[in-house]
Tab-separated table of C-alpha atoms in Angstrom:
chain	number	residue	atom	x	y	z
E	1	MET	CA	22.825	197.852	-105.860
E	2	PRO	CA	24.590	195.037	-104.026
E	3	ARG	CA	28.072	195.031	-103.017
E	4	ALA	CA	30.721	193.025	-103.786
E	5	THR	CA	34.503	192.620	-102.556
E	6	VAL	CA	37.282	190.712	-104.879
E	7	ILE	CA	40.330	189.980	-103.175
E	8	GLY	CA	43.735	189.845	-105.452
E	9	LEU	CA	44.547	191.928	-108.354
E	10	GLY	CA	45.645	188.957	-110.288
E	11	LYS	CA	44.088	187.708	-113.741
E	12	SER	CA	41.769	185.927	-112.001
E	13	GLY	CA	40.607	188.988	-109.916
E	14	ILE	CA	40.541	191.179	-112.514
E	15	ALA	CA	38.301	189.250	-114.859
E	16	ALA	CA	36.083	188.198	-111.475
E	17	ALA	CA	35.446	192.372	-110.620
E	18	ARG	CA	34.638	192.570	-114.061
E	19	LEU	CA	32.132	189.784	-114.379
E	20	LEU	CA	30.444	190.938	-111.354
E	21	LYS	CA	30.133	194.263	-112.756
E	22	ARG	CA	28.399	193.221	-115.691
E	23	GLU	CA	25.890	191.553	-113.512
E	24	GLY	CA	25.169	194.791	-111.608
E	25	TRP	CA	27.208	194.719	-108.429
E	26	GLU	CA	29.134	197.651	-106.857
E	27	VAL	CA	32.852	196.183	-107.205
E	28	GLU	CA	35.719	196.859	-104.875
E	29	LEU	CA	38.983	195.031	-105.480
E	30	SER	CA	41.627	194.893	-102.780
E	31	ASP	CA	45.185	193.844	-102.879
E	32	GLY	CA	47.871	193.961	-100.325
E	33	ASN	CA	50.427	194.536	-102.890
E	34	THR	CA	51.396	197.699	-104.647
E	35	SER	CA	53.386	198.399	-107.703
E	36	GLU	CA	53.713	200.389	-110.880
E	37	THR	CA	51.983	197.613	-112.821
E	38	LEU	CA	49.171	197.446	-110.149
E	39	LEU	CA	48.949	201.255	-110.014
E	40	GLN	CA	48.442	201.065	-113.843
E	41	GLN	CA	45.789	198.629	-113.396
E	42	GLN	CA	44.123	200.192	-110.741
E	43	GLN	CA	43.554	203.326	-113.163
E	44	GLN	CA	42.343	200.890	-115.956
E	45	LEU	CA	39.892	199.480	-113.596
E	46	ALA	CA	38.693	202.948	-112.372
E	47	ALA	CA	37.614	203.919	-115.680
E	48	GLU	CA	35.401	200.819	-115.541
E	49	GLN	CA	33.764	202.055	-112.315
E	50	ILE	CA	35.596	198.989	-110.428
E	51	THR	CA	37.218	200.228	-107.457
E	52	VAL	CA	40.728	199.261	-106.333
E	53	LYS	CA	42.228	199.297	-102.957
E	54	LEU	CA	46.109	198.786	-103.317
E	55	GLY	CA	48.493	198.289	-100.096
E	56	GLN	CA	45.879	197.499	-97.569
E	57	SER	CA	43.714	194.068	-96.754
E	58	LEU	CA	40.206	193.407	-96.898
E	59	GLU	CA	38.405	194.937	-93.111
E	60	LEU	CA	35.056	194.189	-92.861
E	61	ASN	CA	33.402	197.215	-91.283
E	62	ASP	CA	29.623	196.787	-89.769
E	63	ASP	CA	28.520	199.959	-91.573
E	64	ASN	CA	29.034	198.590	-95.189
E	65	LEU	CA	29.665	195.016	-95.089
E	66	PRO	CA	29.544	193.699	-98.595
E	67	GLN	CA	26.954	191.041	-99.692
E	68	LEU	CA	29.620	188.596	-101.513
E	69	ILE	CA	33.468	188.309	-101.449
E	70	VAL	CA	35.542	186.460	-104.388
E	71	VAL	CA	38.596	185.190	-103.570
E	72	SER	CA	41.473	184.825	-106.155
E	73	PRO	CA	42.988	181.542	-105.867
E	74	GLY	CA	46.450	182.474	-104.527
E	75	VAL	CA	44.816	183.890	-101.232
E	76	PRO	CA	44.651	181.578	-98.656
E	77	TRP	CA	40.931	180.328	-97.600
E	78	ASP	CA	41.572	180.027	-93.688
E	79	ILE	CA	42.943	183.655	-93.476
E	80	PRO	CA	41.287	185.427	-90.554
E	81	VAL	CA	39.101	188.231	-92.481
E	82	LEU	CA	37.727	185.230	-94.660
E	83	ILE	CA	36.704	182.999	-91.290
E	84	GLU	CA	35.163	186.457	-90.040
E	85	ALA	CA	33.097	186.995	-93.131
E	86	ARG	CA	31.731	183.493	-92.881
E	87	GLN	CA	30.899	183.760	-89.306
E	88	LEU	CA	28.994	187.276	-90.371
E	89	GLY	CA	26.993	185.309	-92.894
E	90	ILE	CA	29.015	186.807	-95.865
E	91	GLU	CA	28.842	184.715	-98.895
E	92	THR	CA	32.535	183.990	-99.304
E	93	ILE	CA	33.093	181.966	-102.991
E	94	GLY	CA	36.441	181.645	-105.247
E	95	GLU	CA	36.722	182.940	-108.449
E	96	MET	CA	36.133	179.796	-110.109
E	97	GLU	CA	32.832	178.983	-108.118
E	98	LEU	CA	31.890	182.734	-109.847
E	99	ALA	CA	32.969	180.965	-113.079
E	100	TRP	CA	30.512	178.127	-112.704
E	101	ARG	CA	27.456	179.901	-111.564
E	102	ASN	CA	27.527	181.775	-115.023
E	103	LEU	CA	28.523	178.936	-117.291
E	104	GLN	CA	27.040	175.865	-115.500
E	105	SER	CA	25.005	175.511	-118.684
E	106	LEU	CA	27.853	174.391	-120.420
E	107	PRO	CA	29.709	170.773	-120.119
E	108	TRP	CA	32.557	171.037	-118.043
E	109	VAL	CA	35.827	168.995	-117.673
E	110	GLY	CA	37.403	169.610	-114.538
E	111	ILE	CA	41.193	168.111	-113.994
E	112	THR	CA	42.740	168.139	-110.861
E	113	GLY	CA	46.056	165.927	-109.374
E	114	THR	CA	49.128	167.034	-107.396
E	115	ASN	CA	51.144	166.241	-110.655
E	116	GLY	CA	50.164	166.040	-114.475
E	117	LYS	CA	47.322	167.984	-114.765
E	118	THR	CA	48.766	170.851	-116.878
E	119	THR	CA	49.722	168.794	-119.661
E	120	THR	CA	46.868	166.448	-119.306
E	121	THR	CA	44.375	169.678	-119.461
E	122	ALA	CA	46.289	171.386	-122.564
E	123	LEU	CA	46.191	167.657	-124.152
E	124	ILE	CA	42.388	167.471	-123.690
E	125	ALA	CA	41.818	171.063	-124.660
E	126	ALA	CA	43.755	170.229	-128.015
E	127	ILE	CA	41.901	167.315	-128.850
E	128	PHE	CA	38.378	168.844	-128.216
E	129	GLN	CA	39.593	171.725	-130.496
E	130	ALA	CA	41.021	169.237	-133.240
E	131	ALA	CA	37.285	167.967	-132.902
E	132	GLU	CA	36.114	171.641	-134.065
E	133	LEU	CA	34.840	172.378	-130.336
E	134	ASN	CA	35.324	175.908	-129.097
E	135	ALA	CA	36.639	174.363	-125.590
E	136	PRO	CA	38.821	177.092	-124.243
E	137	ALA	CA	41.590	175.694	-121.303
E	138	CYS	CA	40.973	177.765	-118.195
E	139	GLY	CA	41.680	178.235	-114.533
E	140	ASN	CA	45.249	177.018	-113.268
E	141	ILE	CA	46.169	177.050	-117.212
E	142	GLY	CA	45.264	179.466	-120.167
E	143	TYR	CA	42.325	181.797	-119.286
E	144	ALA	CA	41.215	182.934	-115.750
E	145	ALA	CA	37.644	181.008	-115.746
E	146	CYS	CA	35.674	184.026	-115.124
E	147	GLU	CA	37.266	185.344	-118.781
E	148	VAL	CA	35.628	182.433	-120.186
E	149	ALA	CA	32.469	183.478	-118.364
E	150	LEU	CA	32.769	187.119	-119.361
E	151	SER	CA	33.219	186.236	-123.169
E	152	GLN	CA	29.455	184.249	-122.796
E	153	VAL	CA	27.846	187.733	-121.250
E	154	GLY	CA	26.125	190.150	-123.430
E	155	THR	CA	27.021	191.124	-127.043
E	156	GLU	CA	30.230	190.309	-128.672
E	157	LYS	CA	30.993	194.382	-128.827
E	158	ASP	CA	30.373	194.520	-124.925
E	159	THR	CA	32.968	191.605	-124.224
E	160	ALA	CA	35.256	193.437	-126.195
E	161	ILE	CA	34.733	196.773	-124.034
E	162	GLN	CA	34.982	194.652	-120.901
E	163	ASN	CA	37.825	192.576	-121.666
E	164	PRO	CA	39.499	193.974	-124.706
E	165	LYS	CA	42.456	191.269	-124.908
E	166	SER	CA	40.086	188.576	-124.523
E	167	LYS	CA	40.607	185.984	-127.908
E	168	ILE	CA	37.924	183.465	-126.405
E	169	GLN	CA	34.761	182.954	-128.988
E	170	ASN	CA	31.150	182.961	-128.193
E	171	CYS	CA	29.246	179.858	-128.264
E	172	ILE	CA	31.385	177.850	-126.230
E	173	ASP	CA	30.903	173.824	-126.340
E	174	TRP	CA	32.842	172.900	-123.629
E	175	VAL	CA	34.932	174.084	-120.534
E	176	ILE	CA	38.163	172.664	-120.174
E	177	ALA	CA	39.550	173.608	-116.608
E	178	GLU	CA	42.683	172.872	-114.646
E	179	LEU	CA	41.801	172.998	-111.245
E	180	SER	CA	44.435	173.235	-108.048
E	181	SER	CA	42.923	171.955	-104.666
E	182	TYR	CA	42.996	176.223	-103.543
E	183	GLN	CA	40.137	176.464	-106.498
E	184	ILE	CA	38.428	173.524	-105.303
E	185	GLU	CA	38.470	174.364	-101.784
E	186	SER	CA	36.358	177.707	-102.537
E	187	SER	CA	33.982	176.321	-105.203
E	188	SER	CA	30.968	174.548	-103.215
E	189	SER	CA	28.955	173.735	-106.159
E	190	LEU	CA	31.246	172.870	-109.106
E	191	ALA	CA	29.964	170.162	-110.961
E	192	PRO	CA	31.772	168.895	-114.144
E	193	ARG	CA	30.659	166.705	-116.778
E	194	ILE	CA	33.892	164.665	-116.583
E	195	GLY	CA	35.943	164.725	-113.835
E	196	VAL	CA	39.676	163.772	-114.042
E	197	TRP	CA	42.375	163.160	-111.111
E	198	THR	CA	45.917	162.485	-112.450
E	199	THR	CA	48.263	161.919	-109.269
E	200	PHE	CA	48.331	162.204	-105.530
E	201	THR	CA	51.475	162.797	-103.317
E	202	PRO	CA	51.984	165.095	-100.653
E	203	ASP	CA	51.927	168.930	-101.752
E	204	HIS	CA	50.696	172.008	-100.446
E	205	LEU	CA	50.592	170.764	-96.600
E	206	SER	CA	51.530	174.165	-95.506
E	207	ARG	CA	48.450	175.378	-96.418
E	208	HIS	CA	46.194	172.179	-96.370
E	209	LYS	CA	47.866	170.776	-93.026
E	210	THR	CA	47.000	167.156	-93.345
E	211	LEU	CA	47.499	165.049	-96.423
E	212	GLU	CA	43.833	163.766	-95.535
E	213	ASN	CA	42.687	167.087	-95.873
E	214	TYR	CA	44.414	167.595	-99.017
E	215	TYR	CA	43.095	164.411	-100.570
E	216	ASN	CA	39.437	165.272	-99.309
E	217	ILE	CA	39.776	168.551	-101.335
E	218	LYS	CA	40.524	166.791	-104.307
E	219	ALA	CA	38.141	164.262	-103.837
E	220	LYS	CA	35.114	166.561	-103.485
E	221	LEU	CA	35.579	167.574	-107.177
E	222	LEU	CA	35.672	164.172	-108.233
E	223	HIS	CA	32.613	163.271	-106.396
E	224	GLN	CA	30.482	166.120	-107.857
E	225	SER	CA	31.272	164.957	-111.553
E	226	GLU	CA	29.225	162.895	-113.296
E	227	LEU	CA	31.821	160.853	-114.968
E	228	GLN	CA	35.250	160.310	-113.501
E	229	VAL	CA	38.695	159.298	-115.200
E	230	PHE	CA	41.398	158.110	-112.532
E	231	ASN	CA	45.336	157.113	-113.286
E	232	GLY	CA	45.342	153.971	-112.354
E	233	ASP	CA	49.173	153.918	-112.137
E	234	ASP	CA	49.046	156.474	-109.121
E	235	THR	CA	50.143	154.442	-106.062
E	236	TYR	CA	48.044	156.385	-103.799
E	237	LEU	CA	45.045	156.511	-105.748
E	238	ARG	CA	45.543	152.846	-106.946
E	239	GLN	CA	45.515	152.242	-103.046
E	240	GLN	CA	41.793	153.483	-102.914
E	241	GLY	CA	40.998	151.803	-105.932
E	242	LEU	CA	37.089	150.404	-106.513
E	243	SER	CA	36.091	150.707	-103.062
E	244	ALA	CA	36.083	154.483	-102.953
E	245	TRP	CA	35.370	154.935	-106.600
E	246	PRO	CA	33.639	152.134	-107.808
E	247	ASN	CA	31.888	153.738	-111.180
E	248	ALA	CA	35.132	155.465	-112.346
E	249	TYR	CA	36.926	155.079	-115.561
E	250	TRP	CA	40.426	153.658	-114.391
E	251	THR	CA	43.764	153.799	-116.640
E	252	SER	CA	47.198	151.928	-116.945
E	253	VAL	CA	50.058	152.108	-118.981
E	254	LYS	CA	50.916	148.388	-117.886
E	255	GLY	CA	48.127	146.818	-119.871
E	256	LYS	CA	44.796	145.374	-119.697
E	257	ASP	CA	45.983	142.693	-116.552
E	258	LEU	CA	46.870	145.846	-114.452
E	259	LEU	CA	43.521	147.549	-115.031
E	260	ILE	CA	41.783	147.854	-111.678
E	261	SER	CA	38.520	147.730	-112.811
E	262	GLU	CA	36.463	146.063	-115.931
E	263	LYS	CA	36.173	149.270	-117.787
E	264	GLY	CA	38.792	152.066	-118.671
E	265	PHE	CA	41.640	152.869	-120.787
E	266	TYR	CA	44.891	150.795	-120.959
E	267	ILE	CA	48.119	150.567	-123.308
E	268	GLU	CA	48.912	147.382	-125.459
E	269	ASP	CA	51.060	146.542	-128.273
E	270	ASP	CA	51.434	150.511	-128.485
E	271	TRP	CA	48.021	151.099	-128.984
E	272	VAL	CA	45.743	152.980	-126.413
E	273	VAL	CA	42.773	150.688	-125.723
E	274	GLU	CA	39.105	151.453	-124.844
E	275	LYS	CA	36.798	149.284	-123.045
E	276	LEU	CA	33.623	151.413	-122.145
E	277	THR	CA	31.882	148.610	-120.142
E	278	ALA	CA	32.784	145.000	-118.308
E	279	THR	CA	31.195	143.491	-121.439
E	280	SER	CA	32.104	145.621	-124.335
E	281	THR	CA	34.933	144.458	-126.885
E	282	PRO	CA	38.079	146.185	-126.427
E	283	GLU	CA	38.732	148.944	-129.343
E	284	PRO	CA	42.190	150.668	-130.409
E	285	ILE	CA	41.925	154.005	-130.444
E	286	VAL	CA	45.264	155.427	-131.486
E	287	LYS	CA	49.164	154.469	-131.061
E	288	VAL	CA	50.938	155.616	-128.413
E	289	SER	CA	53.936	156.249	-130.456
E	290	THR	CA	51.759	159.284	-132.089
E	291	LEU	CA	52.614	161.375	-129.107
E	292	ARG	CA	56.140	163.254	-129.379
E	293	MET	CA	56.396	163.691	-125.473
E	294	VAL	CA	58.949	161.251	-123.711
E	295	GLY	CA	58.510	159.566	-120.448
E	296	GLU	CA	56.111	156.902	-118.878
E	297	HIS	CA	54.004	159.638	-117.016
E	298	ASN	CA	53.013	161.102	-120.302
E	299	GLN	CA	51.742	158.144	-121.351
E	300	GLN	CA	49.528	158.303	-118.534
E	301	ASN	CA	48.559	161.891	-119.289
E	302	LEU	CA	47.814	160.677	-123.045
E	303	LEU	CA	45.281	157.890	-121.348
E	304	MET	CA	43.646	160.330	-119.575
E	305	ALA	CA	43.249	162.871	-122.135
E	306	VAL	CA	42.162	159.984	-124.776
E	307	ALA	CA	39.568	158.747	-122.140
E	308	THR	CA	38.061	162.205	-121.454
E	309	ALA	CA	37.614	162.597	-125.264
E	310	ARG	CA	36.026	159.377	-125.879
E	311	LEU	CA	33.611	159.695	-123.117
E	312	ALA	CA	32.972	163.182	-124.528
E	313	GLY	CA	32.166	161.496	-128.006
E	314	ILE	CA	35.364	162.426	-129.976
E	315	ASN	CA	36.155	160.488	-132.492
E	316	ARG	CA	39.580	158.476	-133.409
E	317	ASP	CA	40.647	161.081	-136.352
E	318	ALA	CA	40.399	164.032	-134.008
E	319	ILE	CA	42.147	162.411	-131.230
E	320	ALA	CA	44.789	161.061	-133.625
E	321	LEU	CA	45.300	164.379	-135.009
E	322	ALA	CA	45.823	166.631	-131.812
E	323	ILE	CA	48.061	164.120	-130.466
E	324	SER	CA	50.269	163.990	-133.613
E	325	GLU	CA	50.646	167.683	-133.422
E	326	PHE	CA	50.638	168.123	-129.739
E	327	PRO	CA	53.959	170.323	-128.685
E	328	GLY	CA	53.914	169.574	-125.165
E	329	VAL	CA	53.723	172.315	-122.350
E	330	ALA	CA	55.896	175.022	-121.652
E	331	HIS	CA	58.074	174.619	-118.521
E	332	ARG	CA	57.202	170.846	-118.137
E	333	LEU	CA	60.087	168.905	-119.942
E	334	GLU	CA	60.386	171.716	-122.619
E	335	HIS	CA	63.330	171.507	-125.146
E	336	ILE	CA	64.646	174.589	-125.266
E	337	CYS	CA	67.690	174.065	-127.280
E	338	THR	CA	70.828	171.898	-128.421
E	339	TRP	CA	74.202	173.403	-128.032
E	340	GLU	CA	77.375	171.390	-128.988
E	341	GLY	CA	75.001	168.245	-128.544
E	342	ILE	CA	73.986	168.905	-125.297
E	343	ASP	CA	69.826	169.230	-124.799
E	344	PHE	CA	68.991	172.178	-122.482
E	345	ILE	CA	65.638	171.291	-120.708
E	346	ASN	CA	63.449	173.255	-118.845
E	347	ASP	CA	61.325	171.356	-116.356
E	348	SER	CA	60.840	174.646	-114.221
E	349	LYS	CA	57.238	173.252	-113.467
E	350	ALA	CA	58.595	170.590	-111.390
E	351	THR	CA	58.327	172.541	-107.961
E	352	ASN	CA	58.121	169.384	-105.745
E	353	TYR	CA	59.925	166.144	-105.283
E	354	ASP	CA	57.785	163.766	-106.938
E	355	ALA	CA	57.578	165.993	-110.250
E	356	ALA	CA	61.208	166.412	-109.923
E	357	GLU	CA	61.663	162.803	-109.750
E	358	VAL	CA	59.550	162.112	-112.866
E	359	GLY	CA	61.660	164.990	-114.896
E	360	LEU	CA	64.764	163.208	-114.093
E	361	ALA	CA	63.828	159.796	-114.850
E	362	SER	CA	62.346	160.900	-118.558
E	363	VAL	CA	65.599	162.585	-119.414
E	364	LYS	CA	68.600	160.539	-120.989
E	365	SER	CA	71.447	159.946	-118.543
E	366	PRO	CA	73.951	161.155	-117.279
E	367	ALA	CA	72.332	164.357	-116.533
E	368	ILE	CA	73.312	167.809	-115.329
E	369	LEU	CA	70.850	168.584	-112.782
E	370	ILE	CA	70.010	172.160	-111.852
E	371	ALA	CA	67.753	171.941	-108.531
E	372	GLY	CA	66.588	174.265	-105.618
E	373	GLY	CA	64.233	177.332	-104.930
E	374	GLU	CA	62.296	177.732	-101.867
E	375	ALA	CA	62.106	174.073	-100.352
E	376	LYS	CA	58.681	172.225	-99.851
E	377	ALA	CA	57.828	169.608	-97.358
E	378	GLY	CA	57.613	166.023	-98.695
E	379	ASP	CA	59.507	162.753	-99.032
E	380	ASP	CA	62.609	163.468	-101.017
E	381	THR	CA	63.682	159.981	-101.075
E	382	GLY	CA	62.717	158.839	-104.563
E	383	TRP	CA	64.126	162.132	-105.950
E	384	LEU	CA	67.327	161.490	-104.388
E	385	ALA	CA	67.634	157.878	-105.393
E	386	GLN	CA	66.940	159.188	-109.035
E	387	ILE	CA	69.774	161.532	-108.675
E	388	GLN	CA	72.187	158.865	-107.654
E	389	THR	CA	70.888	156.790	-110.463
E	390	LYS	CA	71.085	159.604	-113.480
E	391	ALA	CA	72.878	162.782	-112.258
E	392	ALA	CA	76.609	163.228	-112.892
E	393	ALA	CA	76.376	166.718	-111.195
E	394	VAL	CA	73.864	168.684	-109.320
E	395	LEU	CA	74.118	172.310	-109.629
E	396	LEU	CA	72.105	174.246	-106.237
E	397	ILE	CA	70.189	177.301	-106.454
E	398	GLY	CA	68.231	179.174	-104.492
E	399	SER	CA	67.325	179.197	-100.584
E	400	ALA	CA	67.229	175.377	-100.428
E	401	ALA	CA	70.738	174.832	-101.573
E	402	PRO	CA	72.700	174.372	-98.355
E	403	ALA	CA	69.722	171.802	-96.975
E	404	PHE	CA	69.665	170.246	-100.287
E	405	ALA	CA	73.450	170.024	-100.007
E	406	GLN	CA	73.364	168.553	-96.606
E	407	ARG	CA	70.919	165.791	-98.118
E	408	LEU	CA	72.835	164.739	-100.817
E	409	GLN	CA	76.068	164.365	-98.540
E	410	GLU	CA	73.690	162.016	-96.223
E	411	ILE	CA	73.054	159.663	-99.050
E	412	GLY	CA	76.689	159.644	-99.759
E	413	TYR	CA	76.526	162.005	-102.953
E	414	TYR	CA	79.147	164.805	-103.312
E	415	SER	CA	79.048	165.792	-106.958
E	416	TYR	CA	77.152	168.928	-106.109
E	417	HIS	CA	77.974	172.602	-106.523
E	418	ILE	CA	76.319	175.388	-104.873
E	419	VAL	CA	75.653	177.879	-107.604
E	420	GLU	CA	73.279	180.368	-105.567
E	421	THR	CA	71.779	181.904	-109.039
E	422	MET	CA	70.386	180.376	-112.623
E	423	GLU	CA	72.734	183.182	-114.376
E	424	ARG	CA	75.898	180.898	-112.594
E	425	ALA	CA	73.996	177.791	-113.234
E	426	ILE	CA	74.000	177.697	-117.126
E	427	PRO	CA	77.711	178.241	-117.538
E	428	LYS	CA	78.859	175.603	-115.173
E	429	SER	CA	76.013	173.252	-116.315
E	430	ALA	CA	77.711	173.393	-120.015
E	431	GLU	CA	81.093	173.031	-118.649
E	432	LEU	CA	80.134	169.860	-116.227
E	433	ALA	CA	78.199	168.534	-119.261
E	434	LYS	CA	81.591	168.576	-121.185
E	435	GLU	CA	83.467	167.196	-118.622
E	436	TYR	CA	81.225	164.214	-117.956
E	437	GLU	CA	80.072	163.743	-121.606
E	438	ALA	CA	76.323	164.353	-120.466
E	439	PRO	CA	73.841	164.665	-123.114
E	440	VAL	CA	71.230	166.688	-121.403
E	441	VAL	CA	71.285	169.940	-119.008
E	442	LEU	CA	68.039	169.598	-116.774
E	443	LEU	CA	66.534	172.308	-114.942
E	444	SER	CA	64.059	170.575	-112.523
E	445	PRO	CA	64.082	172.445	-109.255
E	446	ALA	CA	61.759	169.959	-106.549
E	447	CYS	CA	61.124	173.482	-105.281
E	448	ALA	CA	58.904	176.435	-105.458
E	449	SER	CA	60.238	179.620	-106.913
E	450	PHE	CA	59.463	182.343	-104.820
E	451	ASP	CA	62.729	183.008	-103.057
E	452	GLN	CA	63.760	184.413	-106.275
E	453	TYR	CA	60.937	184.465	-108.853
E	454	PRO	CA	57.256	185.347	-108.990
E	455	ASN	CA	56.340	182.106	-109.997
E	456	PHE	CA	57.759	178.813	-111.829
E	457	GLU	CA	56.833	180.677	-115.505
E	458	VAL	CA	58.932	183.439	-114.809
E	459	ARG	CA	61.938	180.997	-113.429
E	460	GLY	CA	61.551	179.127	-116.554
E	461	ASP	CA	61.411	181.884	-118.887
E	462	ARG	CA	64.985	183.202	-117.495
E	463	PHE	CA	65.993	179.462	-117.687
E	464	ARG	CA	65.115	179.948	-121.598
E	465	GLU	CA	66.710	183.093	-122.046
E	466	LEU	CA	69.932	182.282	-120.370
E	467	CYS	CA	70.321	179.046	-122.558
E	468	LEU	CA	69.505	180.887	-125.704
E	469	ALA	CA	71.976	183.255	-124.910
E	470	TRP	CA	74.923	180.866	-124.114
E	471	ALA	CA	73.732	178.533	-127.064
E	472	ALA	CA	74.337	181.810	-129.390
E	473	GLY	CA	77.657	183.008	-127.631
E	474	GLY	CA	79.383	180.438	-126.093
E	475	LYS	CA	82.203	180.980	-123.733
E	476	LEU	CA	81.874	184.750	-124.431
E	477	GLN	CA	78.378	184.627	-123.072
E	478	HIS	CA	80.021	182.708	-119.934
E	479	ASN	CA	82.056	186.045	-118.681
E	480	LEU	CA	79.458	187.943	-119.222
E	481	MET	CA	77.316	186.035	-117.343
E	482	LEU	CA	79.612	185.821	-114.159
E	483	SER	CA	80.372	189.380	-114.158
E	484	SER	CA	76.516	189.856	-114.241
E	485	SER	CA	75.918	187.915	-111.156
E	486	LEU	CA	78.776	189.612	-108.930
E	487	PRO	CA	77.590	192.099	-106.204
E	488	ASN	CA	77.534	195.528	-107.177
């Protein structure tokens, strides 16, 4: 029996291990961490004859080398053991590549980009599903890609045994995959029917080292896609233009005159307009005002989603229905509640300066901004300029707070408060919103979450929980929050 090792006991790693076991591999799953939850998963997988090693890293023993190593998305591609494995000739792939090998007979939409890909992916999936297509969203959103592959292998009964929580129906029509640079990097043969590139700004440089390397990883996905859709309003992608991507479908919220190709999708007189060839007559597809989400960036997302749907042959009625009912994406400009006329908005997914700049630009002003966390490398000038324009006050949390305070001082902005924790930020934000008559409290951190939370979702969930508690309890809740945030 061939041996495979899966690194990372997350959702993707577990799905990959189950899929390999289903295909007849002897599977070992390893994770350097250990916890009560991981121990429970270890016991569950042991019942499925999948060995799980916790609290230890993979070591390559010459006496019993695996034939295949599958890497979860969060595991760096260039750690020493993976470099050694490739040097030894051991096939090393990502979880997404394993899923592709099992699902490549189906058409895929692959969505990548620094920002905007989650909303675009969710909107594309909603449109396809409104057209009565079985098109699950997976990858960086929704299901692990190997969960989708598991649902298509064997009988429904077998699938339920292997993955009892799966709600994916058999007989999938399309796979809608949100793809991070990490997932593309480890997927050599992934070739979607339609590739979508939302935005490109510096991010993840601690992993990818250079902007050129980061660009080339994402470009690989688009080069391997049969059809390509680009956000023509993104500064960097627009600079690449037709010389780099001559056959792509470009989009622009700024109208036909600023479309950089003779074919594409643009906004004119509140309509998304389609022009499929250089000689075809432009056709209105759907009203922009149908979309409930605010901000020009969401109009960009709308254009790319409509372009994808039309290239897949989906009719106008299904597109209009899906867009009118689309609620938006959790943690991305998500309205949590309104307290005494003040809207509390969760933008926890804004984990870099560019996303946070867009978030702040999209809300009413003046706003009370909550920012901070684990800082990332990047250009903060546009974000700081947006703070000067729209933020009445900034509350700083997490390890980045002192550095952010210094940057705000450097630009002459002094209306900031270092509050350190989300528990202190919520009551203070409500107080300041009243003082400045600000209609919005916005969590838009411009940072990763790992200094205080496992991921941005948990951070956003905590913001939601505290906001709802505040709205329900008012000043009484204020005292409880302050006491709970003091050291024991």
